[in-house]
Short mmCIF file of C-alpha atoms and ligand atoms in Angstrom, two decimals:
data_model
loop_
_atom_site.label_atom_id
_atom_site.label_comp_id
_atom_site.label_asym_id
_atom_site.label_seq_id
_atom_site.Cartn_x
_atom_site.Cartn_y
_atom_site.Cartn_z
CA MET V 1 25.45 -77.75 48.53
CA THR V 2 22.86 -79.09 45.61
CA TYR V 3 22.87 -75.35 44.18
CA TYR V 4 22.30 -75.02 40.23
CA ASP V 5 22.57 -72.49 37.82
CA GLN V 6 19.84 -70.62 37.16
CA HIS V 7 20.28 -69.29 34.09
CA VAL V 8 21.55 -71.06 31.17
CA HIS V 9 21.37 -70.64 27.12
CA THR V 10 21.30 -73.69 24.90
CA TYR V 11 20.92 -73.96 20.85
CA PHE V 12 17.01 -72.83 21.51
CA SER V 13 17.94 -69.51 22.21
CA PHE V 14 18.53 -67.22 18.84
CA ASP V 15 22.23 -66.40 20.20
CA SER V 16 23.66 -69.91 21.56
CA GLN V 17 24.10 -73.42 19.88
CA ALA V 18 25.50 -74.86 23.26
CA GLN V 19 23.74 -78.40 23.32
CA PHE V 20 21.81 -79.81 26.94
CA GLU V 21 24.67 -82.95 26.99
CA ALA V 22 27.34 -80.83 27.32
CA TYR V 23 26.31 -79.15 30.19
CA LEU V 24 24.34 -82.40 31.48
CA ALA V 25 27.83 -84.18 31.86
CA GLN V 26 28.93 -81.90 34.37
CA THR V 27 26.18 -82.00 36.44
CA THR V 28 24.06 -84.99 38.35
CA HIS V 29 22.15 -81.95 39.77
CA PRO V 30 18.14 -80.94 38.11
CA PHE V 31 18.96 -78.33 35.60
CA VAL V 32 17.16 -75.72 34.35
CA THR V 33 17.97 -73.61 30.94
CA THR V 34 15.89 -70.32 29.89
CA GLU V 35 16.49 -69.86 26.41
CA HIS V 36 15.93 -66.06 25.20
CA LEU V 37 11.71 -65.14 24.35
CA GLU V 38 13.17 -61.95 22.67
CA MET V 39 10.59 -59.99 21.05
CA ALA V 40 11.44 -57.26 18.10
CA ASN V 41 14.82 -57.87 19.03
CA PRO V 42 17.24 -55.65 17.55
CA ASP V 43 20.40 -58.39 17.69
CA ASP V 44 18.20 -60.47 15.24
CA GLY V 45 17.22 -58.38 12.67
CA GLY V 46 13.91 -57.01 14.77
CA ARG V 47 12.32 -60.23 14.38
CA ASP V 48 10.23 -61.99 17.29
CA ASP V 49 12.70 -64.52 18.62
CA ALA V 50 11.00 -67.74 20.45
CA PRO V 51 12.20 -70.63 21.66
CA ASP V 52 10.32 -73.56 19.60
CA TYR V 53 7.97 -74.60 22.93
CA ALA V 54 7.06 -78.00 21.84
CA ALA V 55 10.32 -78.93 20.28
CA TYR V 56 12.23 -78.15 23.71
CA VAL V 57 9.39 -80.15 25.32
CA ALA V 58 9.82 -82.90 23.32
CA LYS V 59 13.99 -82.60 23.83
CA LEU V 60 13.22 -82.38 27.43
CA ALA V 61 11.41 -85.70 27.25
CA ALA V 62 14.04 -87.92 25.24
CA LEU V 63 16.69 -86.85 27.58
CA ARG V 64 14.78 -88.28 30.47
CA GLN V 65 15.52 -91.28 28.78
CA GLN V 66 18.87 -90.90 28.75
CA VAL V 67 20.25 -88.78 32.06
CA PRO V 68 19.49 -88.77 35.41
CA ASN V 69 19.12 -85.00 36.39
CA GLN V 70 15.39 -84.12 37.20
CA LEU V 71 14.78 -81.79 33.72
CA LEU V 72 12.82 -78.62 34.13
CA ARG V 73 11.86 -75.85 32.00
CA GLY V 74 12.86 -72.24 31.71
CA ILE V 75 12.62 -69.05 29.60
CA GLU V 76 14.33 -65.43 29.60
CA VAL V 77 11.78 -63.06 28.58
CA GLY V 78 13.03 -59.88 26.88
CA TYR V 79 10.80 -57.05 28.03
CA TYR V 80 9.75 -54.33 24.99
CA ALA V 81 6.84 -52.79 26.51
CA PRO V 82 4.81 -52.89 22.74
CA LYS V 83 5.28 -56.15 22.68
CA GLN V 84 3.65 -57.25 26.32
CA ALA V 85 1.09 -58.54 24.93
CA ALA V 86 2.35 -61.01 22.76
CA LEU V 87 5.09 -62.15 25.66
CA SER V 88 2.33 -62.85 27.65
CA ALA V 89 0.80 -64.62 25.42
CA TYR V 90 3.40 -66.96 24.47
CA LEU V 91 4.35 -67.36 28.20
CA ALA V 92 0.45 -68.65 28.69
CA ALA V 93 0.86 -71.27 25.93
CA GLY V 94 4.04 -73.21 27.96
CA ASP V 95 4.57 -74.53 31.36
CA TYR V 96 7.52 -73.21 33.12
CA ASP V 97 9.68 -73.95 36.15
CA LEU V 98 11.27 -70.30 36.23
CA VAL V 99 11.02 -67.40 34.07
CA LEU V 100 13.43 -64.81 34.25
CA LEU V 101 12.90 -60.73 33.16
CA SER V 102 15.19 -59.63 31.68
CA PHE V 103 15.91 -55.65 29.83
CA HIS V 104 18.14 -56.27 26.96
CA HIS V 105 16.86 -53.49 24.27
CA ASP V 106 15.02 -50.36 23.43
CA GLY V 107 13.46 -51.37 20.27
CA GLN V 108 16.17 -49.95 18.17
CA TYR V 109 19.52 -51.23 19.99
CA ASP V 110 20.31 -54.05 22.15
CA TYR V 111 21.83 -52.20 25.03
CA GLN V 112 25.52 -53.84 24.33
CA ASP V 113 25.33 -52.28 20.87
CA LYS V 114 28.40 -50.06 20.61
CA HIS V 115 25.90 -47.32 20.04
CA PHE V 116 25.47 -46.78 23.54
CA LEU V 117 29.20 -45.68 23.66
CA THR V 118 28.08 -42.07 22.10
CA VAL V 119 25.72 -41.19 23.99
CA PRO V 120 25.27 -39.05 26.95
CA LEU V 121 25.93 -41.70 29.82
CA ARG V 122 24.18 -40.39 32.96
CA ALA V 123 20.50 -39.70 30.24
CA HIS V 124 21.17 -43.27 29.03
CA VAL V 125 21.51 -44.69 32.89
CA GLU V 126 18.49 -43.11 33.25
CA ALA V 127 16.72 -43.93 30.97
CA TYR V 128 17.28 -47.33 31.31
CA TYR V 129 16.14 -47.49 34.80
CA ASP V 130 13.30 -45.99 34.33
CA ARG V 131 12.17 -48.31 31.47
CA MET V 132 13.04 -51.28 34.16
CA LEU V 133 11.25 -49.83 36.62
CA ALA V 134 8.05 -49.13 34.29
CA GLY V 135 8.48 -53.12 32.83
CA LEU V 136 8.61 -54.73 36.03
CA THR V 137 5.91 -53.15 37.30
CA ALA V 138 3.71 -53.67 34.18
CA PHE V 139 5.12 -57.66 33.66
CA ASP V 140 3.57 -59.92 35.98
CA GLY V 141 4.37 -63.66 35.50
CA ALA V 142 8.15 -63.50 36.24
CA ASP V 143 9.90 -65.21 39.06
CA VAL V 144 13.61 -63.12 38.70
CA LEU V 145 14.77 -59.99 37.71
CA ALA V 146 17.85 -61.00 36.06
CA HIS V 147 21.22 -58.97 35.28
CA PHE V 148 19.97 -55.44 36.78
CA ASP V 149 22.91 -53.76 35.40
CA TYR V 150 22.63 -55.13 31.82
CA GLY V 151 22.26 -51.92 30.36
CA LEU V 152 25.46 -50.72 32.01
CA ARG V 153 27.49 -53.68 30.57
CA VAL V 154 29.63 -52.21 27.62
CA LEU V 155 30.00 -49.50 30.29
CA THR V 156 31.97 -47.94 32.84
CA VAL V 157 29.31 -46.85 35.42
CA THR V 158 30.96 -46.55 39.15
CA PRO V 159 28.12 -47.78 41.96
CA THR V 160 28.61 -44.03 43.42
CA GLN V 161 27.66 -42.58 39.99
CA LEU V 162 24.67 -45.59 40.06
CA ILE V 163 22.91 -43.95 43.42
CA ASP V 164 24.02 -40.58 42.93
CA TRP V 165 21.93 -40.66 39.60
CA VAL V 166 19.17 -43.25 39.80
CA GLY V 167 19.22 -44.33 43.56
CA PRO V 168 15.45 -43.42 43.91
CA THR V 169 14.38 -45.49 40.76
CA LEU V 170 16.65 -48.02 42.01
CA LYS V 171 15.27 -48.48 45.32
CA ARG V 172 11.69 -49.01 43.86
CA ILE V 173 13.02 -51.39 41.62
CA LEU V 174 14.32 -53.48 44.48
CA GLN V 175 10.83 -52.58 46.41
CA THR V 176 9.18 -53.93 43.48
CA VAL V 177 10.88 -57.04 43.12
CA ILE V 178 10.03 -57.81 46.96
CA ALA V 179 6.60 -56.69 46.39
CA LYS V 180 6.29 -58.96 43.80
CA ASP V 181 7.98 -61.75 45.86
CA MET V 182 10.40 -62.02 43.18
CA ALA V 183 14.21 -63.38 43.35
CA LEU V 184 17.10 -60.87 42.52
CA GLU V 185 19.63 -62.18 40.41
CA PHE V 186 23.35 -62.20 40.89
CA ASN V 187 24.74 -62.27 37.55
CA ALA V 188 27.70 -64.75 37.02
CA LYS V 189 28.57 -62.52 33.44
CA SER V 190 27.98 -59.11 34.38
CA ALA V 191 30.04 -59.69 37.79
CA TYR V 192 32.99 -61.32 35.96
CA GLN V 193 33.22 -61.02 32.05
CA TRP V 194 31.36 -57.84 32.37
CA ASP V 195 33.01 -55.98 35.46
CA ASN V 196 30.12 -55.37 36.98
CA LEU V 197 31.15 -57.08 40.37
CA ALA V 198 31.15 -53.84 42.47
CA LEU V 199 27.74 -52.96 41.36
CA TYR V 200 26.56 -56.34 42.66
CA GLU V 201 28.71 -55.53 45.90
CA ARG V 202 26.82 -51.76 46.18
CA VAL V 203 22.95 -53.12 45.30
CA LEU V 204 22.85 -56.62 47.18
CA PRO V 205 23.03 -55.49 51.09
CA TRP V 206 20.74 -53.19 50.15
CA TYR V 207 18.10 -55.71 48.44
CA VAL V 208 18.79 -57.37 51.82
CA GLN V 209 18.11 -53.87 54.06
CA LEU V 210 15.13 -53.37 51.93
CA GLY V 211 13.91 -56.87 53.15
CA GLY V 212 14.61 -58.95 50.21
CA THR V 213 15.36 -62.73 51.10
CA LYS V 214 15.07 -64.40 47.72
CA VAL V 215 18.39 -64.40 45.72
CA THR V 216 19.71 -66.36 42.21
CA LEU V 217 22.90 -67.19 40.91
CA GLY V 218 22.98 -67.64 37.17
CA SER V 219 25.90 -67.78 35.01
CA ASP V 220 23.99 -67.06 32.01
CA ALA V 221 26.15 -69.42 29.92
CA HIS V 222 25.31 -69.54 26.12
CA THR V 223 28.18 -72.15 25.58
CA ALA V 224 29.05 -75.36 28.28
CA ASP V 225 32.10 -74.29 29.19
CA LYS V 226 30.68 -71.32 31.06
CA PHE V 227 28.52 -73.43 33.19
CA GLU V 228 28.01 -72.65 36.84
CA THR V 229 31.66 -70.64 36.31
CA HIS V 230 32.35 -68.34 39.15
CA PHE V 231 30.05 -69.86 41.35
CA GLU V 232 32.32 -70.03 44.62
CA ASP V 233 33.86 -66.72 44.08
CA ALA V 234 29.82 -65.09 43.96
CA LYS V 235 28.76 -66.89 46.69
CA THR V 236 31.56 -65.83 48.84
CA ILE V 237 30.50 -62.17 47.97
CA LEU V 238 26.52 -63.04 48.47
CA ARG V 239 27.33 -63.71 52.03
CA ALA V 240 29.56 -60.52 52.62
CA ALA V 241 26.51 -59.04 51.47
CA GLY V 242 24.19 -60.69 54.00
CA VAL V 243 22.23 -62.93 51.44
CA THR V 244 21.86 -65.68 53.88
CA HIS V 245 20.15 -68.26 51.23
CA LEU V 246 20.07 -69.14 47.74
CA THR V 247 16.83 -69.54 45.87
CA THR V 248 15.84 -72.31 42.73
CA TYR V 249 12.97 -72.73 41.53
CA ARG V 250 10.26 -75.34 40.71
CA ALA V 251 6.84 -74.54 38.71
CA HIS V 252 7.21 -70.90 39.87
CA HIS V 253 7.84 -72.20 43.81
CA ALA V 254 11.12 -70.79 45.08
CA GLU V 255 13.11 -73.16 47.28
CA LEU V 256 15.33 -71.66 49.29
CA GLU V 257 19.07 -72.93 50.22
CA ALA V 258 21.27 -71.82 53.09
CA LEU V 259 24.36 -70.16 51.78
ZN1 ZN Y 301 20.00 -61.75 29.53
ZN1 ZN Y 302 20.78 -65.15 29.56
#
């Protein structure tokens, strides 16, 4: 098994101090980081947070002289409709192996903000998935829909509530992922740190039933000790859900590996 983590952050992300070397000490496999591109970021005073691309490329070039791992380039796009043109322009100026698409904030609050503990739950869930479907439909150039449950991480929503409240929207999201030939991510941090495993167990078989074949597995590590955490647990869940392959990306090209 040569599968490797498809969701990793370093100090090129606004919310991580992790060093490449600390991850690379743990693996001989190819290695990719997916740094935050988060515009109008409420978790950072509304700033446009973007990786320093030239420094990122230079760091990878320097590391290639020091480690045997194949080093790939990735990014996690935090979609925000008013910034879509700027997000696309930033991406067009670089060259990536892997682009994750995420829905982290509504312009006012990051969805992990305690603010969302104070709003009506069902209306929030409906608004989150409406926003995800609209953004996913509008934005081209991403390889993977990351953590479909991000907007529920700080909340408690059961699989039954999810399907009752936003089933049709979620179905269209999964169909759009498939139509765009993207992958759906199993986010280990969401499943195991934020206790949303039941949502993944409900949605993954549905995705497979709709014809989805591309699934990535990501730790969403922001510190090196979280690298590839719970991957064996996750693989067991994925197999039970009917997922037969895991997907990695090079130059946006999906490579499937039997699970
Ligand atoms: Zn994220
Ligand atoms: Zn992330």
